[in-house]
PDB file of N, CA and C in Angstrom:
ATOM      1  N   UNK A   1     -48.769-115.518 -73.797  1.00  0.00           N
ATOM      2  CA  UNK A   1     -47.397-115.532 -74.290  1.00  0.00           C
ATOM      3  C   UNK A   1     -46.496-116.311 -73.358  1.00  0.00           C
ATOM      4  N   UNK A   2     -45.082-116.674 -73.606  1.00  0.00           N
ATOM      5  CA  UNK A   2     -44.444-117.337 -72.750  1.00  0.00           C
ATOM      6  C   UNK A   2     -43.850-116.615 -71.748  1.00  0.00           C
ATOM      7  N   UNK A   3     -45.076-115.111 -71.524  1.00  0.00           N
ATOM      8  CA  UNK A   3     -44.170-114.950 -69.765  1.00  0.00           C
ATOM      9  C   UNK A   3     -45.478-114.546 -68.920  1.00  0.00           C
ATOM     10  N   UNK A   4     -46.594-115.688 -69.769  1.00  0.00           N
ATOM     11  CA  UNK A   4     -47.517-115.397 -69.153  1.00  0.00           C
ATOM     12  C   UNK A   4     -47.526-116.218 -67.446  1.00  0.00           C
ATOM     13  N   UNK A   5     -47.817-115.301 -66.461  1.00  0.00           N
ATOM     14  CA  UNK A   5     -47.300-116.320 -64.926  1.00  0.00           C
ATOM     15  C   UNK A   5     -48.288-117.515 -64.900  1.00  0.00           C
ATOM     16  N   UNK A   6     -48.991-117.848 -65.233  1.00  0.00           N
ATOM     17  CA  UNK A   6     -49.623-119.017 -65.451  1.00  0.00           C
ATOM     18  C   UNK A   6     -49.543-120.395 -65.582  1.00  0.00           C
ATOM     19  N   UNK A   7     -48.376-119.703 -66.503  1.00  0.00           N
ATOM     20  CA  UNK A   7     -47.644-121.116 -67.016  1.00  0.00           C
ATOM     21  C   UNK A   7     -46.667-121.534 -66.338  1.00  0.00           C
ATOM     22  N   UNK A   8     -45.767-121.255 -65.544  1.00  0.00           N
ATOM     23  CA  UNK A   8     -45.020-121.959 -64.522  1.00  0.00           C
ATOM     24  C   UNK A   8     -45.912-123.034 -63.356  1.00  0.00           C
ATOM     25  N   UNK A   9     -46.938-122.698 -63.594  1.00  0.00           N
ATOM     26  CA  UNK A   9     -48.335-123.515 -62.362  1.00  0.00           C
ATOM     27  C   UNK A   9     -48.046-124.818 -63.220  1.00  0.00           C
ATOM     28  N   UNK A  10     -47.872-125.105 -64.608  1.00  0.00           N
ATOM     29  CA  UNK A  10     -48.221-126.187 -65.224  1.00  0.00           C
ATOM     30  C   UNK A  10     -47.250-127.490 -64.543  1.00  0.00           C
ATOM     31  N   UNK A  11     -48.404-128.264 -63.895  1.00  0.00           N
ATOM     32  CA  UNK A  11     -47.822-129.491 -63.690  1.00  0.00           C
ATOM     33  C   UNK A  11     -46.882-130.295 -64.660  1.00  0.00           C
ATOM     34  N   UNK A  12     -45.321-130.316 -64.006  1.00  0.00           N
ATOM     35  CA  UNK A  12     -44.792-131.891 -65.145  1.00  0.00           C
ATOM     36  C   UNK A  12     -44.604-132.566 -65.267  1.00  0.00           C
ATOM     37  N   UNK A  13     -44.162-133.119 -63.540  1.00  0.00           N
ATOM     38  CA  UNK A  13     -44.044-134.327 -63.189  1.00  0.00           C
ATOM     39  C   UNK A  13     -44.116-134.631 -61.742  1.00  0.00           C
ATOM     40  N   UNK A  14     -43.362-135.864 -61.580  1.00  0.00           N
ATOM     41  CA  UNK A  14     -44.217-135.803 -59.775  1.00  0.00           C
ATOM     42  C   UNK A  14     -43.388-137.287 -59.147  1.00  0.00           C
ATOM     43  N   UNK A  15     -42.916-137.910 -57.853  1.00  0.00           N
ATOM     44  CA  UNK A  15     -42.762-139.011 -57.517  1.00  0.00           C
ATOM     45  C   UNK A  15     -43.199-139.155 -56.727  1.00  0.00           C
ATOM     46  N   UNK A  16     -43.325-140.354 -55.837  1.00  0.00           N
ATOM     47  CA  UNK A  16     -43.550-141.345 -54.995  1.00  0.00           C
ATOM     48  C   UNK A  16     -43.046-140.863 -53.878  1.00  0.00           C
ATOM     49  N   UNK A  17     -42.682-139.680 -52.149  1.00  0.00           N
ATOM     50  CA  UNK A  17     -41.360-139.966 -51.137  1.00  0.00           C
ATOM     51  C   UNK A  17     -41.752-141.089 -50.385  1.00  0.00           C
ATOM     52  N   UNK A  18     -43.553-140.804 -50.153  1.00  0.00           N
ATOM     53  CA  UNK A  18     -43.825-141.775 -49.155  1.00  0.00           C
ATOM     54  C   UNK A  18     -45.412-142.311 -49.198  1.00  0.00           C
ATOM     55  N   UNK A  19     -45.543-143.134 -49.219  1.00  0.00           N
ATOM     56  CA  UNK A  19     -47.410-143.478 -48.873  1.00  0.00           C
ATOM     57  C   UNK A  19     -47.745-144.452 -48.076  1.00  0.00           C
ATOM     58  N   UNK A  20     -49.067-144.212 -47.365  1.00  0.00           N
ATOM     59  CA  UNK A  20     -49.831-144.744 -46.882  1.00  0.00           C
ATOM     60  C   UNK A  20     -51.301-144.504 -47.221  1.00  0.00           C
ATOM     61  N   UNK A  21     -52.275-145.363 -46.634  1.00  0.00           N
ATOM     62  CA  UNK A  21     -53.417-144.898 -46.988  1.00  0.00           C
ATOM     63  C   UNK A  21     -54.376-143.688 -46.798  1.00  0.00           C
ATOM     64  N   UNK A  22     -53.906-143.119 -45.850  1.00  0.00           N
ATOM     65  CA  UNK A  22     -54.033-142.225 -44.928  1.00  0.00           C
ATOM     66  C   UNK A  22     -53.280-140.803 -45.122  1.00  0.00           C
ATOM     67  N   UNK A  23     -52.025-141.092 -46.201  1.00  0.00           N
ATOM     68  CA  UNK A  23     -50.990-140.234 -46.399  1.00  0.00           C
ATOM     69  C   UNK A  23     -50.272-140.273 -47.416  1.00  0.00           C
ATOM     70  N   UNK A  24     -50.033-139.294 -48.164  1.00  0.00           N
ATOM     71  CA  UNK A  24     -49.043-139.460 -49.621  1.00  0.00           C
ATOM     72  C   UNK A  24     -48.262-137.845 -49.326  1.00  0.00           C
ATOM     73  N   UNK A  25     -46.813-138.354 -49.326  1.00  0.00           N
ATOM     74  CA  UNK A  25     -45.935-137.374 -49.109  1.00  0.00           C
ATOM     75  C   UNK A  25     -45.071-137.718 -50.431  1.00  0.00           C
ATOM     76  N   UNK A  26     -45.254-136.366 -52.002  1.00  0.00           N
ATOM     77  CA  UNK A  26     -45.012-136.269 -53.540  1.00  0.00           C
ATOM     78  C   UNK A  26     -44.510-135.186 -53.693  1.00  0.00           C
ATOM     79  N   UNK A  27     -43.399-135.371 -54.387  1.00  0.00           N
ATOM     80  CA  UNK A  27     -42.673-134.071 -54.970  1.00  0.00           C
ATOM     81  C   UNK A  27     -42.844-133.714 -56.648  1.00  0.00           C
ATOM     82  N   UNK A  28     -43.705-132.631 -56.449  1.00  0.00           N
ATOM     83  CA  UNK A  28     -44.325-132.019 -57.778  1.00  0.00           C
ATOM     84  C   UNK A  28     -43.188-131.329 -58.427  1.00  0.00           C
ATOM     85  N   UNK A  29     -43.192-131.622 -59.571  1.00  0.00           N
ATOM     86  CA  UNK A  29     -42.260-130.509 -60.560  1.00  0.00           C
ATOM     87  C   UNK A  29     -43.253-129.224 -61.468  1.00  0.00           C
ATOM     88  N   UNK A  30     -43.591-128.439 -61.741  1.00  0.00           N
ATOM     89  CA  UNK A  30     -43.953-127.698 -62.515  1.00  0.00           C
ATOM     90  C   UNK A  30     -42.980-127.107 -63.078  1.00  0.00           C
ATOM     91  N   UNK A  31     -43.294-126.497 -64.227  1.00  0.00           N
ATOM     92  CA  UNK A  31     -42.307-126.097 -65.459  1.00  0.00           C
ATOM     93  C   UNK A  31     -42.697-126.571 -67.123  1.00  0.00           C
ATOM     94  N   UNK A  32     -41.437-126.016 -67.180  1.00  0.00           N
ATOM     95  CA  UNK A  32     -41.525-126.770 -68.716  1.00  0.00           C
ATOM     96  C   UNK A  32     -40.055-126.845 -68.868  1.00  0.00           C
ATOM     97  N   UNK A  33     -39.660-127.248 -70.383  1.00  0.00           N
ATOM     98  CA  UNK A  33     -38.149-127.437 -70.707  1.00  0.00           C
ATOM     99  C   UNK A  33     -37.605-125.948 -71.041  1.00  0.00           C
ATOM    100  N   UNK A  34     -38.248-125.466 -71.347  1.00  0.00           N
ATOM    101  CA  UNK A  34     -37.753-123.916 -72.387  1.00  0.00           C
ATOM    102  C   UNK A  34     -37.763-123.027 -71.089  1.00  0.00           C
ATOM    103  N   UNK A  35     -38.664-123.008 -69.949  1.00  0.00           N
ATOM    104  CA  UNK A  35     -38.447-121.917 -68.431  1.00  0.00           C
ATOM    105  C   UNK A  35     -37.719-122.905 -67.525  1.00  0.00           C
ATOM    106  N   UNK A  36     -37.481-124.277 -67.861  1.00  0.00           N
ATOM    107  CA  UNK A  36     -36.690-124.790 -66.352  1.00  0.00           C
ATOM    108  C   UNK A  36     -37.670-125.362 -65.784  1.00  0.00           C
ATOM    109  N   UNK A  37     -37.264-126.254 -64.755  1.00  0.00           N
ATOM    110  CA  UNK A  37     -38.444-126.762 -64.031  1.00  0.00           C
ATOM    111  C   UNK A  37     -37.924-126.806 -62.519  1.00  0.00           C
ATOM    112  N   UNK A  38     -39.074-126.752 -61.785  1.00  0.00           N
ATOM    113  CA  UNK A  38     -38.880-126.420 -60.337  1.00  0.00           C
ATOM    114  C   UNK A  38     -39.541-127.248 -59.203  1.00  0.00           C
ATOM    115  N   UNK A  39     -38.808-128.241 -58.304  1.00  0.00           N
ATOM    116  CA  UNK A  39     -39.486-129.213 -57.596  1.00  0.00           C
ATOM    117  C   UNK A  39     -39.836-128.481 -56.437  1.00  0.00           C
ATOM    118  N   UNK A  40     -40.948-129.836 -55.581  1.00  0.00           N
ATOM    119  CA  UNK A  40     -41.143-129.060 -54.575  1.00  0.00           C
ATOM    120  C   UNK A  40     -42.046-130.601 -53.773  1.00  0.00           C
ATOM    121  N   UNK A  41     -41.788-130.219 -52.355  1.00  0.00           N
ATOM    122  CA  UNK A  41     -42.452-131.612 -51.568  1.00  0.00           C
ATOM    123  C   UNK A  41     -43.989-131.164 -51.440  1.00  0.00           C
ATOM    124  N   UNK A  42     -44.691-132.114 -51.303  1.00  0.00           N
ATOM    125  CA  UNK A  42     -46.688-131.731 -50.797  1.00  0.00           C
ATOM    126  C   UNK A  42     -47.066-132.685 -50.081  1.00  0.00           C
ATOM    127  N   UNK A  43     -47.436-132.452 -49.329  1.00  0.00           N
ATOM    128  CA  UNK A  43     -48.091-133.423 -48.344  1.00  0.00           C
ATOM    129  C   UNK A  43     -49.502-133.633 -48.475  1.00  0.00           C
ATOM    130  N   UNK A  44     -50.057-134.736 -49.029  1.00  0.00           N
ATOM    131  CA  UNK A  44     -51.263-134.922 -49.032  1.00  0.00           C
ATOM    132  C   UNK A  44     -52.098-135.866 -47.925  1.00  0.00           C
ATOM    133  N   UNK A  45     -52.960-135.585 -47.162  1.00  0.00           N
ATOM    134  CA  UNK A  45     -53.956-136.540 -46.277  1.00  0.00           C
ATOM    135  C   UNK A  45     -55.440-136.990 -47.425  1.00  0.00           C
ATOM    136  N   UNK A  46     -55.717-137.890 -46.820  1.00  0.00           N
ATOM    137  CA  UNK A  46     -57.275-138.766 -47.055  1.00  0.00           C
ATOM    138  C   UNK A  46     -57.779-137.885 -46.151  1.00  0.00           C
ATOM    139  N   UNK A  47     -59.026-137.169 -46.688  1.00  0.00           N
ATOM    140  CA  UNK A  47     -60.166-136.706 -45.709  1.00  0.00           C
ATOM    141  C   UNK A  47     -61.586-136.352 -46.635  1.00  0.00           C
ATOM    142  N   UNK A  48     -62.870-137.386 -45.929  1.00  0.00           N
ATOM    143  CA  UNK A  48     -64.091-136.867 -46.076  1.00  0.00           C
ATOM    144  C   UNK A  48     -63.705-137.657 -47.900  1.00  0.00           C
ATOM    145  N   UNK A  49     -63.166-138.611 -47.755  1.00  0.00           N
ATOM    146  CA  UNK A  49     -63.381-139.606 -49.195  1.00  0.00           C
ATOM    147  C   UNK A  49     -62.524-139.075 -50.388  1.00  0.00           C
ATOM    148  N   UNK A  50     -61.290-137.662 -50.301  1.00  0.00           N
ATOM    149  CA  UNK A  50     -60.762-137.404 -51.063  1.00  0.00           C
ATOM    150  C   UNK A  50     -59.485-137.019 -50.725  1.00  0.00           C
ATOM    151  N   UNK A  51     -58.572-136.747 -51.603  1.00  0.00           N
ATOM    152  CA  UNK A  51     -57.164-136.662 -51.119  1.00  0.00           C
ATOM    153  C   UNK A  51     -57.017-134.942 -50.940  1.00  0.00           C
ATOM    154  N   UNK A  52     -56.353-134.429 -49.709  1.00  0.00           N
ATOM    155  CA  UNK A  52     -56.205-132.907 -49.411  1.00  0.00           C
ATOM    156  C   UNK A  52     -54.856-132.530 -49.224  1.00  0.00           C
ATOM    157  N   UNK A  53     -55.021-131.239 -50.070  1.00  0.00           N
ATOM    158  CA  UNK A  53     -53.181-130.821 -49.550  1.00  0.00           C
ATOM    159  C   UNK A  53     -53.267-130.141 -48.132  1.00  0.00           C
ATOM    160  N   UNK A  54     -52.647-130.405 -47.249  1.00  0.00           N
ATOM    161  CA  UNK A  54     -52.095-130.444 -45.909  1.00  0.00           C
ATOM    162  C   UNK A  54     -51.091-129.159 -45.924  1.00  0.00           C
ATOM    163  N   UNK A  55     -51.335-128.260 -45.473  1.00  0.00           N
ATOM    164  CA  UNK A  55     -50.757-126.707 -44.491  1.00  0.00           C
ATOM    165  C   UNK A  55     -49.665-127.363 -44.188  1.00  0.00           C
ATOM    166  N   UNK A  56     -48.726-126.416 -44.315  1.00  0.00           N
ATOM    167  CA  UNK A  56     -48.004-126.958 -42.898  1.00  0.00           C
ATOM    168  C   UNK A  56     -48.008-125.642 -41.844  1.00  0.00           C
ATOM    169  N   UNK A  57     -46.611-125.348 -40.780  1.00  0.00           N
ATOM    170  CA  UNK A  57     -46.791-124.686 -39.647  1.00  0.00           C
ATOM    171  C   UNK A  57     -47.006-123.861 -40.052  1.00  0.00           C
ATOM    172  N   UNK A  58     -46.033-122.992 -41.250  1.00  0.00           N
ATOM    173  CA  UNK A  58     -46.429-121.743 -41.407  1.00  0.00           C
ATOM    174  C   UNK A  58     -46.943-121.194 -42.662  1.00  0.00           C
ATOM    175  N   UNK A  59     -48.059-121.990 -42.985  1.00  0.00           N
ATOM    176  CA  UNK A  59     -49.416-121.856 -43.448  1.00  0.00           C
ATOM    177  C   UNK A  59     -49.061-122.306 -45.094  1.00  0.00           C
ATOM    178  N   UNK A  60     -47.873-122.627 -45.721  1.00  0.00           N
ATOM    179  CA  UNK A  60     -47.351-122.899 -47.047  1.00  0.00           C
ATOM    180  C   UNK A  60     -47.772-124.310 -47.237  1.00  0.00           C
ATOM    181  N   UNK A  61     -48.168-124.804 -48.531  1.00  0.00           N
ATOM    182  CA  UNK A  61     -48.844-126.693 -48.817  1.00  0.00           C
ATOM    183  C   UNK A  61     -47.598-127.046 -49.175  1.00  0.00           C
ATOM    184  N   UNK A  62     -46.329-126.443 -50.022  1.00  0.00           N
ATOM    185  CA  UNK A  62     -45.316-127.245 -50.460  1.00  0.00           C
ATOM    186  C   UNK A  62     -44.278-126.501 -49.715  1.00  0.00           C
ATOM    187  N   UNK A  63     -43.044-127.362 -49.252  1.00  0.00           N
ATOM    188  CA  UNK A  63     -42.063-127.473 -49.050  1.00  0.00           C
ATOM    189  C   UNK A  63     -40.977-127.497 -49.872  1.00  0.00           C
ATOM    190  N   UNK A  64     -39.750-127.507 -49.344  1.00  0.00           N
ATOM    191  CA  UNK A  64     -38.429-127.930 -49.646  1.00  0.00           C
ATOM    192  C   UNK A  64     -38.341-127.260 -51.645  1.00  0.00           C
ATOM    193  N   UNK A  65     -39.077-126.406 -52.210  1.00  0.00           N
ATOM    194  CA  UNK A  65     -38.903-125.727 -53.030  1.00  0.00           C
ATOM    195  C   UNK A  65     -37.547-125.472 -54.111  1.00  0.00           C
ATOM    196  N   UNK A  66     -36.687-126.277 -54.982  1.00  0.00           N
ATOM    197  CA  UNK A  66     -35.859-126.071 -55.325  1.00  0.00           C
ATOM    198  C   UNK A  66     -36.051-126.287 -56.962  1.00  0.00           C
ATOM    199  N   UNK A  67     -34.499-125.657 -57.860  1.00  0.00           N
ATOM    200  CA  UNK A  67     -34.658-125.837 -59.270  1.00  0.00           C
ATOM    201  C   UNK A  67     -33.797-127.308 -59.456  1.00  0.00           C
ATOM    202  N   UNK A  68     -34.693-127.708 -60.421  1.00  0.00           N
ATOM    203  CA  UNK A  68     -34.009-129.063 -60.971  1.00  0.00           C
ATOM    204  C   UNK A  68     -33.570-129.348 -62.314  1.00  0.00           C
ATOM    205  N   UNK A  69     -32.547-130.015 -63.030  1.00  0.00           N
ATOM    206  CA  UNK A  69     -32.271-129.661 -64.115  1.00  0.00           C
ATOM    207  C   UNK A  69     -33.349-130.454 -65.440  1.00  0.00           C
ATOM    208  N   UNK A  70     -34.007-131.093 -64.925  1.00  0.00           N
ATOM    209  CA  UNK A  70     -34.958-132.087 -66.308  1.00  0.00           C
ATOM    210  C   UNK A  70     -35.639-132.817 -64.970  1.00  0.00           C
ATOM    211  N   UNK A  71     -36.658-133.774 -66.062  1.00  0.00           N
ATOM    212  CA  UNK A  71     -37.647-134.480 -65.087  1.00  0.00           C
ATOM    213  C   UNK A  71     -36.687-135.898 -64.725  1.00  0.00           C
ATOM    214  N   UNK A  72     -35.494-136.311 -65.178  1.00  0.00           N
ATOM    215  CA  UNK A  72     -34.753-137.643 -64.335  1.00  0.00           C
ATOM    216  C   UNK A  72     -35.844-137.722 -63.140  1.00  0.00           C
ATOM    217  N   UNK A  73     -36.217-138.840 -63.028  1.00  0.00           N
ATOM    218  CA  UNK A  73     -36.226-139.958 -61.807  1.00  0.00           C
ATOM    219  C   UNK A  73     -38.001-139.381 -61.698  1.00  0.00           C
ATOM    220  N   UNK A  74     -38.772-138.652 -62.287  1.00  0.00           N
ATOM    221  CA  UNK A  74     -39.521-138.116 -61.916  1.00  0.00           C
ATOM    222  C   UNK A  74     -40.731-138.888 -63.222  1.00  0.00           C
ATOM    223  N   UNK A  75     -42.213-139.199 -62.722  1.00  0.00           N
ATOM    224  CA  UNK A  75     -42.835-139.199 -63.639  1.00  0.00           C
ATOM    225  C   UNK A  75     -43.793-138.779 -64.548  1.00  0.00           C
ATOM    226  N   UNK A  76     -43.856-138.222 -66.035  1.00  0.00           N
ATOM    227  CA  UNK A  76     -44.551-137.525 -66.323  1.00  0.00           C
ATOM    228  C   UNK A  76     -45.557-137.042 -66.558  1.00  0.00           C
ATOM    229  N   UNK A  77     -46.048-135.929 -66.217  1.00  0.00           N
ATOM    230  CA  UNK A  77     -47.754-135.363 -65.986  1.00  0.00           C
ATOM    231  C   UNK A  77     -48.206-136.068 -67.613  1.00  0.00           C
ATOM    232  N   UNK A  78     -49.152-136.561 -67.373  1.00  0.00           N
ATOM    233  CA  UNK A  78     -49.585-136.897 -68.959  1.00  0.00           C
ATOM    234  C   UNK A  78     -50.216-135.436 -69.328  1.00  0.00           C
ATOM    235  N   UNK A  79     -50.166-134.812 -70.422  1.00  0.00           N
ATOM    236  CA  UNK A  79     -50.573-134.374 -71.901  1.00  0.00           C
ATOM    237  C   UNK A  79     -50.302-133.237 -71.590  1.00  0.00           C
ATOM    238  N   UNK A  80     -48.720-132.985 -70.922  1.00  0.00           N
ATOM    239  CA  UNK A  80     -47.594-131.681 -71.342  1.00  0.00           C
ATOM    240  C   UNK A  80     -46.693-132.238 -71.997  1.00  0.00           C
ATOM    241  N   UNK A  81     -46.714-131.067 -72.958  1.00  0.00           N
ATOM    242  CA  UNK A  81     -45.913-131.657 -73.905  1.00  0.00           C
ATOM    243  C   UNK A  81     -44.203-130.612 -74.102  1.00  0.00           C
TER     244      UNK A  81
END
């Protein structure tokens, strides 16, 4: 149903802050339009031939956690609809 907690996990969109080869620093949105959607920073490293989400100090993968009003400036997860 729509208050199943599950569904806020659903990826919706995502940008670019920073890359290298070595490093991709992306701010994920999950949500939808009807619950709101909610950004958040991830830090990803290259390791062992695949891309890893990166800890930070105190042990959380995403950061800077906030609500946003729509996906503006952001691009969309393909096949949410």
């Amino acid at each position: 149903g729509s208050n199943d907690p599950g569904r806020f996990a659903q990826f919706a969109g995502f940008q670019f802050v920073g890359y290298s080869p070595e490093l991709a620093v992306i701010n994920l949105v999950n949500g939808d339009a009807t619950r709101g959607y909610q950004a958040s920073t991830v830090t990803l490293v290259w390791r062992n031939g695949d891309w890893r989400v990166q800890q930070g100090p105190d042990g959380l993968t995403s950061t800077n956690v906030h609500p946003i009003p729509d996906l503006s400036g952001f691009i969309p997860w393909s096949g949410v609809g």
